[in-house]
Coordinates of C-alpha atoms in Angstrom, one line a residue:
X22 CA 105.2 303.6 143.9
X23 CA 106.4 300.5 141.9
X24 CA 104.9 297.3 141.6
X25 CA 105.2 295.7 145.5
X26 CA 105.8 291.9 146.0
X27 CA 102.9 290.2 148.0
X28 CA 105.3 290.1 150.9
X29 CA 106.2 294.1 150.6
X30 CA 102.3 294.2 150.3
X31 CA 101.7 292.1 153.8
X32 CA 103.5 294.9 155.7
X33 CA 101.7 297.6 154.1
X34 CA 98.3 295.8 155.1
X35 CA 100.3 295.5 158.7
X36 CA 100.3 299.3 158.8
X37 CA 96.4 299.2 157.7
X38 CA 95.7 297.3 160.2
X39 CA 96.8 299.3 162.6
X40 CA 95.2 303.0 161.0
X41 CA 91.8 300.9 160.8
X42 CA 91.6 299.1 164.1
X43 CA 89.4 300.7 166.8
X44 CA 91.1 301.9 169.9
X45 CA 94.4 302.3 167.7
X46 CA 96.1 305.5 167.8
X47 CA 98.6 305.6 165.5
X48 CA 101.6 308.1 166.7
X49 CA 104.0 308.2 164.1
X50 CA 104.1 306.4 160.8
X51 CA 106.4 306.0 157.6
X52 CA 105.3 303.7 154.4
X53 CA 109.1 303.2 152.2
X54 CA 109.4 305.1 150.0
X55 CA 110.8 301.7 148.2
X56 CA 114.5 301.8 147.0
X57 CA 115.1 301.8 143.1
X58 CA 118.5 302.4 143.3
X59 CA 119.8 299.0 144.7
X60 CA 117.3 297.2 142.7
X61 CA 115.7 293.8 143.9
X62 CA 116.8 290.8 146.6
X63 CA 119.9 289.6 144.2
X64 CA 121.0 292.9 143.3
X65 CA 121.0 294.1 147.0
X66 CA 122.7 290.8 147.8
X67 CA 125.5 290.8 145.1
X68 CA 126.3 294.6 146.8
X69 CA 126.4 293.0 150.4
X70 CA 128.6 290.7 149.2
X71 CA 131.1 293.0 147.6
X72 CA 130.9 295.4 150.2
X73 CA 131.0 293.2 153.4
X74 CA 132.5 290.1 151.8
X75 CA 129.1 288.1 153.2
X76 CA 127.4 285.8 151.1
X77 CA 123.6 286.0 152.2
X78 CA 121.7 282.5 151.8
X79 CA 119.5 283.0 148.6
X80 CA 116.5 281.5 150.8
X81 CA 116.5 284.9 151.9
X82 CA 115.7 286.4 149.0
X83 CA 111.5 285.7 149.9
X84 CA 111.9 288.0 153.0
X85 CA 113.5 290.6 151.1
X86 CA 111.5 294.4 151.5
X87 CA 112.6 297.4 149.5
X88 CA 111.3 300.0 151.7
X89 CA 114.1 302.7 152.7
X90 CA 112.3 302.7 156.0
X91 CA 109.0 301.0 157.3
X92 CA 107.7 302.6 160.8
X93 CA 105.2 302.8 163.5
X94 CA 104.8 304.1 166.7
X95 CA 100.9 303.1 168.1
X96 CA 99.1 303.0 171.3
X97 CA 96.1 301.5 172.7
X98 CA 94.2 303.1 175.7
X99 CA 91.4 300.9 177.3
X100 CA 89.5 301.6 180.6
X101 CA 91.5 298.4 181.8
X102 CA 94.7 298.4 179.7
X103 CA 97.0 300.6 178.2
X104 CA 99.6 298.8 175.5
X105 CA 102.1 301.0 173.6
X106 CA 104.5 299.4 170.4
X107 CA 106.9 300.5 167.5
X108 CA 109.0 299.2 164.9
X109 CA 111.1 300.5 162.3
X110 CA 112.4 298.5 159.6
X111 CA 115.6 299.2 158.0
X112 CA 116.2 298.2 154.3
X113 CA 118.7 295.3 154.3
X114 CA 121.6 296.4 152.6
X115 CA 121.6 299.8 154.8
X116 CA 121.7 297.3 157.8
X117 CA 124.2 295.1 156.7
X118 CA 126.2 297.8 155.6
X119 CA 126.8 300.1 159.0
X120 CA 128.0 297.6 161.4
X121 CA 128.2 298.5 165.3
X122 CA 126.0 299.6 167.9
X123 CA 126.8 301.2 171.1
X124 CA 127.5 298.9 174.0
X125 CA 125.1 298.7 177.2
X126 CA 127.8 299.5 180.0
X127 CA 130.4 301.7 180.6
X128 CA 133.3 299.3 180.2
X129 CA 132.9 296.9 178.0
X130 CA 135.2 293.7 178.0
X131 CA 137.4 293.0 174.6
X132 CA 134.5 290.1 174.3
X133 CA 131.6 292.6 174.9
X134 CA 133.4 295.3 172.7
X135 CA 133.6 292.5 170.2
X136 CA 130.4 291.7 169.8
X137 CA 128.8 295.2 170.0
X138 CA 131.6 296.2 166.9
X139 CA 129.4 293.3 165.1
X140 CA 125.8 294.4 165.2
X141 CA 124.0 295.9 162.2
X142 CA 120.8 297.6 163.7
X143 CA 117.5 296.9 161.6
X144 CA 114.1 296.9 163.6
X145 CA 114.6 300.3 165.9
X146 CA 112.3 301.6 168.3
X147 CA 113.4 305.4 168.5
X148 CA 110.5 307.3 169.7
X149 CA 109.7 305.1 172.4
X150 CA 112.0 302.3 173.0
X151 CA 114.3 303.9 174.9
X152 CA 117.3 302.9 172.6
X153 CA 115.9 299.0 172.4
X154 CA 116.8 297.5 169.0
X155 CA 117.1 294.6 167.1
X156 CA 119.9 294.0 165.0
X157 CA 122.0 290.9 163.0
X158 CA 124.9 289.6 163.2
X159 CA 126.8 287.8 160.5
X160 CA 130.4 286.8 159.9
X161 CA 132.1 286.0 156.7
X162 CA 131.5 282.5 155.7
X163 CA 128.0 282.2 157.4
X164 CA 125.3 282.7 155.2
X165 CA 122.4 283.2 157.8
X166 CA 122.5 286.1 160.1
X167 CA 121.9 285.6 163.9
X168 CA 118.9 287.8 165.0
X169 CA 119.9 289.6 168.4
X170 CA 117.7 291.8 170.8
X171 CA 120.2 295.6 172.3
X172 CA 119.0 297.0 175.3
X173 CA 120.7 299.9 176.5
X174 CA 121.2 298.9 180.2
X175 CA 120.5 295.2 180.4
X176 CA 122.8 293.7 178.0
X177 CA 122.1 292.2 174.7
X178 CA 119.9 288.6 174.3
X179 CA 120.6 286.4 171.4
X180 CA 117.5 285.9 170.0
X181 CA 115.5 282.2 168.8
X182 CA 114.8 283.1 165.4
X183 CA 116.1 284.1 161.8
X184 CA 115.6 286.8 160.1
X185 CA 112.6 285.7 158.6
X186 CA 110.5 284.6 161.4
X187 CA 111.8 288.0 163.0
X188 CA 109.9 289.5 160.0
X189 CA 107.0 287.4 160.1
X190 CA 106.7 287.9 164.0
X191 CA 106.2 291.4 163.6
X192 CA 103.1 291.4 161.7
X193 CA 102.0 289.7 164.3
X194 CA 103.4 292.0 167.2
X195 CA 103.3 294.6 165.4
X196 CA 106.2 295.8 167.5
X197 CA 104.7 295.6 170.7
X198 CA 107.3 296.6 173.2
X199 CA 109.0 293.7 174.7
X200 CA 108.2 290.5 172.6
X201 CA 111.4 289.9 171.8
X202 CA 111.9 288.7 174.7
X203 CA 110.0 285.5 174.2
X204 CA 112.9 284.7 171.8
X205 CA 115.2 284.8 174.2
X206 CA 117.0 282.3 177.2
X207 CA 115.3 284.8 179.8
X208 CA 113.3 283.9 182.8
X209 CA 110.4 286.8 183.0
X210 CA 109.9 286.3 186.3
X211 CA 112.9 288.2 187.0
X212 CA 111.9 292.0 188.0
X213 CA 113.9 293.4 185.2
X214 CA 111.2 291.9 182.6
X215 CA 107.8 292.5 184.8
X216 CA 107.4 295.9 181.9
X217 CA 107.7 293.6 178.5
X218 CA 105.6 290.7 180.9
X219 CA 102.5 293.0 181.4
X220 CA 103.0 294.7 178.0
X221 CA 103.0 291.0 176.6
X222 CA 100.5 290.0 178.6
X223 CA 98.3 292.7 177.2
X224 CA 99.1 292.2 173.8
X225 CA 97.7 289.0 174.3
X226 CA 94.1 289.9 175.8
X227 CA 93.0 292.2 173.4
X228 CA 95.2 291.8 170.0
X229 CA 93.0 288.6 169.1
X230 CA 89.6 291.4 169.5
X231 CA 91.7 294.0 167.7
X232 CA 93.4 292.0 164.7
X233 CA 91.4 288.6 164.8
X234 CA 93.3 287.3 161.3
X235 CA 96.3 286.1 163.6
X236 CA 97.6 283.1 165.4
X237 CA 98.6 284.1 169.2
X238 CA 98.8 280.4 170.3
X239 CA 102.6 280.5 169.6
X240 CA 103.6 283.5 171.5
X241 CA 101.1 282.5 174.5
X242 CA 103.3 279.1 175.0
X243 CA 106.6 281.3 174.2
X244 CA 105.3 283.5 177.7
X245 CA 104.0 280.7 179.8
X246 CA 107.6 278.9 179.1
X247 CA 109.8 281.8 180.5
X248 CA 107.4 282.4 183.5

């Protein structure tokens, strides 16, 4: 494999983490292989740019990863919990470069239809998300993409974060299902989020025991916020 940036590097110790902690079960995993071909963060952004006619912010650049794919699919069975996560990171350019994702109803409005057409898919959950994913969107003459959440029957949620803190989220997270939610205008006392809730909530309890290195403060004033 070629020489990995310390950030490419903090995502391969994300997927340690989660082979060496106790309890883990790791399901399904993928580790790059990295993309030569495109070449590096300005490189990937100059083809962006010619293909898409968007000109990516070069503060990007630092949350740039060259893995064709970066996966996991984990679970966690306690005697008083059970908490289940995946993620599966797409390289940039092959997200910005396959726009749309399927709408959530039947009949989607011109607006709905619209904003569906706009949506690049990069942070999937395949195996068990149920068709949940995360995706940008980004129009010509914006230079930061908006970070929204796709779930197949509820709609999509705009999500409050950039692509980076998306990125540095997950190694927190480590794609446990639901927390996107905390990024969103949701209440989660409604009944449709009482799943991500107790998923969330689990995270939470045993996640500092599990992978002490990490701040949870954060995400536990993101939950009590929309409850």
């Amino acid at each position: 494999m070629p020489d990995l940036s310390e950030y490419e590097r903090r995502f391969l110790s994300m997927l340690d983490e989660l082979r060496d902690a106790s309890d883990v079960e790791v399901l399904y995993e993928e580790r790059g292989p990295v993309e030569e071909e495109i070449g590096d963060a300005a490189e990937a952004f100059e083809l962006i740019a010619d293909e898409e006619g968007v000109v990516l912010d070069p503060s990007l650049h630092s949350s740039f990863l060259r893995f064709e794919g970066l996966s996991s699919h984990w679970a966690v069975e306690r005697s008083e919990v059970y908490l289940t996560g995946e993620f599966s990171v797409r390289h940039l350019a092959a997200a910005m470069l396959t726009t749309g994702v399927e709408p959530a109803v039947d009949e989607p409005t011109d607006q709905q239809r619209k904003l569906y057409s706009e949506l690049r898919a990069f942070d999937e959950q395949p195996r068990g998300g149920a068709g949940t994913l995360s995706a940008l969107r980004i129009d010509p003459g914006m230079s930061q993409p908006e970070v929204w959440y796709c779930h197949p029957t509820r709609g999509v949620f705009r999500m409050d974060l950039g692509y980076p803190e998306y990125l540095e989220t997950l190694l927190v997270t480590k794609g446990t299902y639901g927390w996107q939610y905390l990024f969103t205008d949701v209440s989660m006392r409604d009944i449709d989020f009482q799943g991500a809730v107790e998923s969330i909530q689990n995270m939470l309890l045993i996640f500092p025991d599990l992978f002490p290195g990490h701040d949870y403060d954060h995400l536990r004033a993101r939950l009590e916020a929309r409850l």
